[in-house]
Coordinates of C-alpha atoms and ligand atoms in Angstrom, one line a residue:
M1 CA 25.3 62.4 -0.6
T2 CA 22.8 62.1 -3.4
N3 CA 19.3 60.8 -2.5
R4 CA 19.6 57.7 -4.6
I5 CA 22.8 56.5 -3.0
R6 CA 21.6 57.5 0.5
S7 CA 18.4 55.5 0.0
I8 CA 20.4 52.4 -0.9
L9 CA 22.7 52.7 2.1
E10 CA 19.8 53.3 4.4
K11 CA 18.1 50.1 3.2
H12 CA 21.3 48.1 3.7
T13 CA 21.7 49.5 7.3
E14 CA 18.1 48.6 8.1
M15 CA 18.7 45.1 6.8
I16 CA 21.9 44.4 8.6
Q17 CA 20.7 46.0 11.9
N18 CA 17.9 43.4 12.0
A19 CA 19.8 40.4 10.7
I20 CA 21.6 37.5 12.2
P21 CA 25.1 37.9 10.6
L22 CA 26.8 34.5 10.4
I23 CA 29.3 34.9 7.5
A24 CA 32.5 33.4 8.9
S25 CA 34.8 35.9 7.1
E26 CA 33.0 39.0 8.4
N27 CA 33.0 41.1 11.6
I28 CA 32.2 44.6 12.6
T29 CA 34.6 47.4 13.6
S30 CA 34.2 49.5 16.7
P31 CA 33.5 53.3 16.6
A32 CA 37.1 53.9 17.7
V33 CA 38.4 52.0 14.7
D34 CA 36.0 53.8 12.4
E35 CA 37.1 57.2 13.7
A36 CA 40.7 56.3 12.7
C37 CA 39.5 55.0 9.3
N38 CA 37.6 58.2 8.6
S39 CA 40.7 60.4 9.2
D40 CA 42.4 62.6 6.7
F41 CA 44.9 59.7 6.1
S42 CA 42.3 58.4 3.6
H43 CA 43.3 61.3 1.3
R44 CA 47.1 60.7 1.5
Y45 CA 50.0 58.9 -0.1
A46 CA 53.0 57.4 1.7
E47 CA 54.9 55.0 -0.6
G48 CA 57.8 53.0 0.9
W49 CA 58.7 52.1 4.4
T50 CA 58.1 54.2 7.6
G51 CA 60.7 57.0 7.8
N52 CA 61.7 56.4 4.2
R53 CA 58.9 57.7 2.0
V54 CA 58.8 59.2 -1.4
Y55 CA 56.4 62.0 -0.4
A56 CA 56.4 64.9 2.0
G57 CA 53.7 65.3 4.6
C58 CA 54.1 61.8 6.1
K59 CA 55.4 62.8 9.6
Y60 CA 52.3 61.7 11.5
I61 CA 51.5 58.9 9.1
D62 CA 55.0 57.4 9.9
E63 CA 54.2 57.7 13.6
V64 CA 50.9 55.8 13.3
E65 CA 52.4 53.2 11.0
A66 CA 55.3 52.6 13.3
L67 CA 52.9 52.3 16.3
C68 CA 50.7 49.9 14.3
M69 CA 53.7 47.7 13.5
D70 CA 54.8 47.7 17.2
L71 CA 51.3 46.8 18.4
T72 CA 51.0 44.0 15.8
K73 CA 54.4 42.6 16.9
D74 CA 53.2 42.6 20.5
Y75 CA 49.9 41.0 19.8
F76 CA 51.4 38.2 17.6
E77 CA 54.7 38.0 19.5
C78 CA 56.9 38.4 16.4
I79 CA 59.8 40.6 15.2
H80 CA 58.5 41.6 11.8
A81 CA 55.1 43.0 11.0
D82 CA 54.4 44.6 7.6
V83 CA 51.1 46.3 7.8
R84 CA 51.0 47.6 4.3
P85 CA 49.3 44.8 2.3
V86 CA 45.9 46.1 1.5
S87 CA 44.2 42.7 1.8
G88 CA 44.8 39.1 2.7
V89 CA 45.2 38.2 -1.0
M90 CA 47.9 40.9 -1.3
A91 CA 49.6 39.5 1.8
N92 CA 49.7 36.0 0.2
L93 CA 51.3 37.6 -2.9
V94 CA 54.0 39.0 -0.6
L95 CA 54.8 35.4 0.5
Y96 CA 54.8 34.1 -3.0
N97 CA 57.1 36.9 -4.2
A98 CA 59.5 36.2 -1.3
F99 CA 59.5 32.4 -1.3
T100 CA 58.9 31.2 -4.9
S101 CA 60.3 31.6 -8.4
R102 CA 58.3 33.6 -10.9
N103 CA 56.8 31.3 -13.5
N104 CA 57.1 27.6 -12.7
G105 CA 57.8 27.9 -9.0
K106 CA 56.3 25.1 -7.1
L107 CA 53.7 25.4 -4.3
C108 CA 51.9 22.9 -2.0
C109 CA 48.7 24.0 -0.5
M110 CA 45.0 23.1 0.2
S111 CA 42.7 22.7 -2.8
I112 CA 39.5 24.9 -2.9
P113 CA 37.0 22.1 -2.5
K114 CA 38.8 21.0 0.7
G115 CA 38.7 24.5 2.1
G116 CA 41.6 26.3 0.4
H117 CA 41.3 29.8 -0.9
I118 CA 41.2 31.1 -4.5
S119 CA 44.4 33.0 -3.8
H120 CA 46.2 29.6 -3.4
G121 CA 44.7 28.4 -6.6
P122 CA 46.4 27.4 -9.9
Y123 CA 45.9 28.9 -13.4
R124 CA 44.0 26.3 -15.4
A125 CA 42.1 27.7 -18.3
T126 CA 42.0 25.0 -20.9
S127 CA 42.0 21.5 -19.4
G128 CA 39.4 20.5 -16.8
R129 CA 37.5 23.0 -14.7
K130 CA 38.4 26.7 -15.3
V131 CA 40.3 28.1 -12.3
Y132 CA 42.0 31.4 -12.2
G133 CA 43.6 31.3 -8.8
T134 CA 46.0 34.0 -7.7
A135 CA 49.1 31.8 -7.2
G136 CA 48.9 30.4 -10.7
T137 CA 47.5 33.4 -12.6
V138 CA 49.7 36.1 -11.0
R139 CA 52.8 34.3 -9.9
G140 CA 52.8 31.4 -12.5
L141 CA 53.1 28.8 -9.8
E142 CA 52.7 25.1 -10.4
I143 CA 50.5 23.7 -7.6
Q144 CA 50.3 20.3 -6.0
Y145 CA 47.6 19.9 -3.3
L146 CA 48.2 18.5 0.1
A147 CA 46.3 15.4 1.0
F148 CA 43.1 15.9 3.0
D149 CA 41.5 13.7 5.6
E150 CA 37.7 14.1 5.1
E151 CA 36.7 12.3 8.2
N152 CA 38.7 14.7 10.4
M153 CA 38.4 17.8 8.1
N154 CA 42.1 18.4 8.2
I155 CA 45.3 18.0 6.2
D156 CA 46.5 14.4 6.3
P157 CA 50.0 14.6 7.7
D158 CA 51.4 11.3 6.5
E159 CA 50.1 11.4 3.0
S160 CA 51.0 15.1 2.7
A161 CA 54.6 14.3 3.8
K162 CA 54.9 11.9 0.9
I163 CA 53.5 14.5 -1.5
I164 CA 56.0 17.2 -0.3
R165 CA 58.9 14.8 -0.5
E166 CA 58.0 13.8 -4.0
F167 CA 57.0 17.2 -5.5
E168 CA 59.8 19.1 -3.8
P169 CA 58.0 22.5 -3.7
E170 CA 59.7 25.8 -3.0
M171 CA 56.9 26.7 -0.5
V172 CA 54.3 24.9 1.5
M173 CA 51.3 27.0 2.4
F174 CA 49.1 26.1 5.4
G175 CA 45.8 27.8 6.3
A176 CA 42.3 27.8 4.7
S177 CA 38.9 29.3 4.4
V178 CA 37.2 26.3 5.8
F179 CA 39.2 25.9 9.0
L180 CA 37.8 23.9 11.9
F181 CA 41.0 22.5 13.4
P182 CA 44.6 23.6 13.7
H183 CA 46.7 22.4 10.7
P184 CA 49.7 20.0 11.3
V185 CA 52.3 22.7 10.9
K186 CA 54.7 21.3 13.3
E187 CA 54.8 17.8 11.7
L188 CA 55.0 19.0 8.1
S189 CA 57.4 22.0 8.6
D190 CA 60.2 19.5 9.2
V191 CA 59.4 17.7 6.0
A192 CA 59.2 21.0 4.1
K193 CA 62.6 22.0 5.4
E194 CA 64.0 18.7 4.4
V195 CA 63.3 19.5 0.7
G196 CA 64.4 23.1 1.2
A197 CA 60.9 24.6 1.1
Y198 CA 59.7 27.7 2.9
V199 CA 56.7 27.4 5.1
G200 CA 53.8 30.0 4.9
Y201 CA 50.7 30.1 7.0
D202 CA 47.6 31.9 5.7
A203 CA 45.8 33.1 8.9
A204 CA 43.2 35.2 7.1
H205 CA 40.4 33.5 9.0
V206 CA 42.0 32.7 12.3
A207 CA 44.4 35.7 12.9
G208 CA 42.4 37.0 15.8
L209 CA 42.2 33.5 17.4
I210 CA 46.0 33.1 17.1
G211 CA 46.8 36.6 18.3
S212 CA 44.7 36.1 21.4
G213 CA 46.4 32.8 22.1
Y214 CA 44.0 30.2 20.9
F215 CA 43.9 27.7 18.0
Q216 CA 47.6 27.3 17.2
D217 CA 50.9 29.3 17.1
P218 CA 52.3 28.9 13.5
L219 CA 55.4 31.1 13.9
R220 CA 56.5 28.9 16.8
E221 CA 55.5 25.7 15.0
G222 CA 57.7 26.1 12.0
A223 CA 56.1 28.7 9.7
D224 CA 58.6 31.2 8.3
A225 CA 55.9 33.8 7.6
M226 CA 52.3 34.3 8.2
S227 CA 49.8 36.3 6.0
L228 CA 46.5 37.6 7.2
S229 CA 43.4 39.5 6.6
T230 CA 42.7 42.0 9.4
H231 CA 38.9 41.9 9.3
K232 CA 37.7 38.3 9.9
T233 CA 38.2 37.0 13.5
L234 CA 40.4 40.1 14.0
P235 CA 37.8 42.8 14.0
G236 CA 39.8 45.5 12.2
P237 CA 39.2 47.4 9.0
Q238 CA 39.5 45.5 5.6
H239 CA 43.3 45.2 5.2
G240 CA 46.1 42.7 5.4
A241 CA 49.5 42.1 7.0
V242 CA 52.6 39.9 6.8
L243 CA 54.4 38.6 10.0
S244 CA 57.6 36.8 10.6
N245 CA 59.9 35.8 13.4
R246 CA 62.9 35.2 11.2
E247 CA 65.4 38.0 11.3
D248 CA 67.2 36.7 8.2
L249 CA 64.0 36.9 6.1
V250 CA 62.8 40.4 7.1
K251 CA 64.6 42.2 4.2
K252 CA 63.3 39.6 1.7
L253 CA 59.7 40.0 2.9
R254 CA 59.9 43.8 2.9
H255 CA 61.2 43.9 -0.7
A256 CA 58.7 41.3 -1.8
A257 CA 55.9 43.8 -0.8
F258 CA 57.0 47.2 -2.1
P259 CA 57.3 48.3 -4.9
A260 CA 56.0 45.1 -6.5
L261 CA 52.5 45.0 -5.0
F262 CA 51.2 48.4 -4.0
S263 CA 51.8 52.1 -4.3
N264 CA 49.6 53.7 -1.8
H265 CA 48.6 51.2 1.0
H266 CA 45.4 52.7 2.4
L267 CA 46.9 54.6 5.3
H268 CA 43.5 55.2 7.0
N269 CA 43.2 51.5 7.4
V270 CA 46.6 51.3 8.9
A271 CA 45.5 53.8 11.6
G272 CA 42.3 51.8 12.0
L273 CA 44.2 48.5 12.4
A274 CA 46.4 50.1 15.1
V275 CA 43.2 50.8 17.1
A276 CA 41.8 47.4 16.5
I277 CA 45.0 45.7 17.7
E278 CA 45.0 48.0 20.8
E279 CA 41.4 46.7 21.5
M280 CA 42.4 43.1 21.0
L281 CA 45.4 43.5 23.4
E282 CA 42.8 44.6 25.9
Y283 CA 39.8 42.4 25.1
G284 CA 41.0 39.7 22.7
K285 CA 41.4 37.0 25.3
T286 CA 37.8 37.2 26.5
Y287 CA 36.3 38.0 23.1
H288 CA 38.0 35.1 21.2
K289 CA 37.3 32.6 24.0
Q290 CA 33.6 33.4 23.7
V291 CA 33.8 33.3 19.8
I292 CA 35.0 29.6 20.0
E293 CA 32.7 28.6 22.8
N294 CA 29.8 30.1 20.8
A295 CA 30.8 28.1 17.7
Q296 CA 30.8 24.9 19.8
A297 CA 27.5 25.7 21.4
F298 CA 25.9 26.6 18.1
A299 CA 27.1 23.3 16.6
Q300 CA 25.8 21.3 19.5
A301 CA 22.4 23.0 19.3
L302 CA 22.1 22.4 15.6
Y303 CA 23.2 18.8 16.0
E304 CA 20.6 18.2 18.7
R305 CA 17.9 19.5 16.4
G306 CA 18.8 17.0 13.6
F307 CA 21.4 18.8 11.6
N308 CA 24.4 16.9 10.3
V309 CA 27.2 19.2 11.7
L310 CA 30.5 17.8 10.6
C311 CA 33.1 16.4 13.1
E312 CA 30.8 15.6 16.0
H313 CA 33.5 13.1 17.1
K314 CA 36.0 15.9 17.5
G315 CA 33.7 18.4 19.3
F316 CA 32.7 20.0 15.9
T317 CA 35.3 22.8 15.9
E318 CA 38.2 24.6 17.6
S319 CA 37.7 27.8 15.7
H320 CA 34.9 30.4 14.9
Q321 CA 33.4 28.2 12.2
I322 CA 31.2 25.2 11.8
V323 CA 30.3 23.3 8.7
V324 CA 26.9 21.6 8.2
D325 CA 26.2 18.9 5.6
I326 CA 22.7 19.7 4.4
T327 CA 22.4 17.1 1.6
G328 CA 19.7 15.4 3.7
F329 CA 17.4 18.3 2.8
K330 CA 17.9 17.9 -0.9
D331 CA 14.4 16.7 -1.6
T332 CA 12.6 19.0 0.9
V333 CA 14.2 22.4 1.0
G334 CA 17.1 22.0 -1.4
L335 CA 20.9 22.3 -1.3
G336 CA 23.3 25.0 -0.1
G337 CA 22.3 27.7 -2.5
D338 CA 18.6 27.1 -1.9
I339 CA 19.0 27.1 1.9
E340 CA 21.2 30.2 1.7
S341 CA 18.3 32.0 -0.1
I342 CA 15.5 30.8 2.2
L343 CA 17.5 31.8 5.3
E344 CA 18.1 35.2 3.8
E345 CA 14.3 35.7 3.5
A346 CA 14.3 35.4 7.3
N347 CA 17.3 37.8 7.4
I348 CA 19.7 35.1 8.6
I349 CA 22.8 35.7 6.6
I350 CA 25.0 32.7 5.9
N351 CA 27.1 31.3 3.0
R352 CA 26.8 28.0 1.1
N353 CA 30.0 26.1 1.0
L354 CA 31.5 23.1 -0.9
L355 CA 31.9 20.0 1.2
P356 CA 35.2 18.2 0.5
W357 CA 33.3 15.4 -1.4
D358 CA 30.8 17.6 -3.3
I359 CA 32.7 17.8 -6.7
R360 CA 33.2 14.0 -6.6
E361 CA 29.5 13.5 -6.0
G362 CA 28.6 15.9 -8.8
R363 CA 27.6 19.0 -6.9
H364 CA 28.7 22.5 -7.9
Y365 CA 29.8 25.5 -5.8
M366 CA 26.6 27.4 -6.9
N367 CA 24.5 24.8 -5.0
P368 CA 26.8 22.7 -2.9
G369 CA 26.1 20.3 -0.1
G370 CA 27.3 22.4 2.8
L371 CA 26.8 25.6 4.9
R372 CA 29.7 27.4 6.6
L373 CA 28.6 29.4 9.7
G374 CA 30.8 31.7 11.8
T375 CA 30.3 33.3 15.2
S376 CA 32.7 36.3 15.2
E377 CA 30.1 39.0 14.5
V378 CA 27.2 37.7 16.7
T379 CA 29.7 37.4 19.6
R380 CA 30.8 40.9 19.1
L381 CA 27.2 42.0 19.3
G382 CA 27.1 40.4 22.8
M383 CA 25.5 37.1 22.1
G384 CA 26.4 34.0 24.2
K385 CA 25.6 30.3 24.3
N386 CA 21.9 30.8 25.0
E387 CA 21.5 32.9 21.9
M388 CA 23.3 30.2 19.9
V389 CA 20.5 27.9 20.9
D390 CA 17.9 30.5 19.8
I391 CA 19.6 30.8 16.4
A392 CA 19.7 27.0 16.0
E393 CA 16.0 27.0 16.7
F394 CA 15.4 29.5 13.9
F395 CA 17.3 27.2 11.5
K396 CA 15.1 24.3 12.6
Q397 CA 11.8 26.2 12.2
I398 CA 12.7 27.1 8.6
I399 CA 14.6 24.1 7.3
I400 CA 13.1 21.2 9.2
D401 CA 9.6 22.4 10.3
G402 CA 9.0 24.2 7.0
K403 CA 7.8 27.5 8.7
D404 CA 7.4 30.5 6.4
P405 CA 10.7 32.4 6.5
K406 CA 8.8 35.7 6.3
E407 CA 7.1 34.8 9.6
V408 CA 10.4 33.8 11.2
K409 CA 11.9 37.2 10.0
K410 CA 9.6 39.0 12.5
D411 CA 11.0 36.9 15.4
V412 CA 14.6 37.4 14.1
K413 CA 14.0 41.2 14.2
A414 CA 12.7 41.0 17.8
F415 CA 15.6 38.8 18.8
R416 CA 18.1 41.2 17.3
D417 CA 16.6 44.2 19.2
D418 CA 18.5 43.2 22.3
F419 CA 21.8 43.1 20.5
Q420 CA 22.5 46.5 19.0
E421 CA 25.7 47.3 20.8
I422 CA 29.3 46.5 20.2
N423 CA 31.2 44.6 22.9
Y424 CA 34.9 43.9 23.5
C425 CA 36.0 47.4 22.3
F426 CA 36.9 50.8 23.8
Q427 CA 34.1 52.8 25.4
E428 CA 32.7 49.8 27.3
S429 CA 30.4 52.0 29.3
P430 CA 27.9 52.9 27.9
K431 CA 28.5 50.4 25.2
P432 CA 28.7 52.0 21.7
K433 CA 25.8 51.4 19.3
A434 CA 26.5 49.1 16.4
Y435 CA 26.3 50.8 13.1
E436 CA 26.1 54.2 14.8
Y437 CA 29.1 55.5 12.9
I438 CA 27.1 55.1 9.6
K439 CA 26.2 58.8 9.3
F440 CA 24.0 60.1 6.4
Y441 CA 24.8 63.7 5.6
Ligands
PLP1 C1 39.5 35.6 3.1 C2 40.7 34.8 2.7 C3 41.8 35.5 2.1 C4 41.6 36.8 1.4 O1 41.5 37.9 2.1 P1 41.1 39.3 1.6 O2 41.5 40.1 2.7 O3 39.6 39.2 1.3 O4 41.9 39.6 0.4 C5 43.0 34.8 1.9 N1 43.1 33.6 2.4 C6 42.1 32.9 3.0 C7 42.4 31.5 3.5 C8 40.9 33.5 3.2 O5 39.9 32.8 3.8

């Protein structure tokens, strides 16, 4: 490696090793996963389906991919697992290709300010706000948003049923990026079927929770297919997958993926995903239980220190995420963007987030009224409920007490010293060092 690149990577490693990583869409992979991801597969091509490739040299790639599909089917208890989509967005495109008409097909989903993802978004370049969401821009879909209950931070089932009946979409997509509570898949799938719509569920954030048996079970609640990222609550390499339990849709879903959406599908990450799923079959139940308990404990600790954590009346969360309304600090510290920056000075890494009512109240995504915090990575580093209280205390010192974040950074570093190993993965004793696989040649 050249010195200038090495020096940048070294600085990043130093930063992240001493940080408190609370980005809800992130996680870290184990050394076993990284070993698979760094294999020769990263140099190869294998277009097509396992056993039916357009290149030679794929014998062992086929074996690993078939194994990866079997493990994924075991973990999620389903009959179809396509592990080729290279990301969650690509997995969503597979669902759009399978279930909607190109140009002017109709989709119902969550809007971005309420927690939906850009990949569900419309194409709207001229009137109103500029949006270039994947569903509209790539597939040409016309989009009608589901109704949202701001008090309970969830899809409003009754109002949404009316919308689905009136709009008559070809597909209803559940799932979101701000995702505190299970969506009403059961109630609304019946309504979707009434109007002949397919039901998709975007599990990018909550895939690990679902696989380990928590949160909800979309494929048994009425979803025809589920799309996911493999690197959020599921601690695998950055990749995607599509799952289904409907025998009659398998062919449709397969053909919606290839050759339309990818040529090579990042084979090294398929191998890495196989290892990550093996780990979750072994450790997922304990890991994801702790992730959710930590999110609830973190929310409670922040709430007790004067932070307006949303949905106290519902126990704050049933996932790995919590959302904090920080508009009360507007005149002292600032809004979401300001607080994100000030916490970063203390090496606490979080993301600002739109609250459902932000746009209405004139706030923008660059400096919104909310913070979204996730516990997947800190849990993997071995932290439990006590540490969630410690982290909440750091938040209080910086945001409420006005302590200099540069000072808090020293305490954050000392706090992180005790959490430098990866848990809930192979090689439990001695535990593997976090970031050890980052080798500088
Ligand atoms: C993160 C996310 C995605 C995109 O996943 P990538 O793997 O980054 O492409 C899709 N949908 C939702 C709801 C997400 O939160």
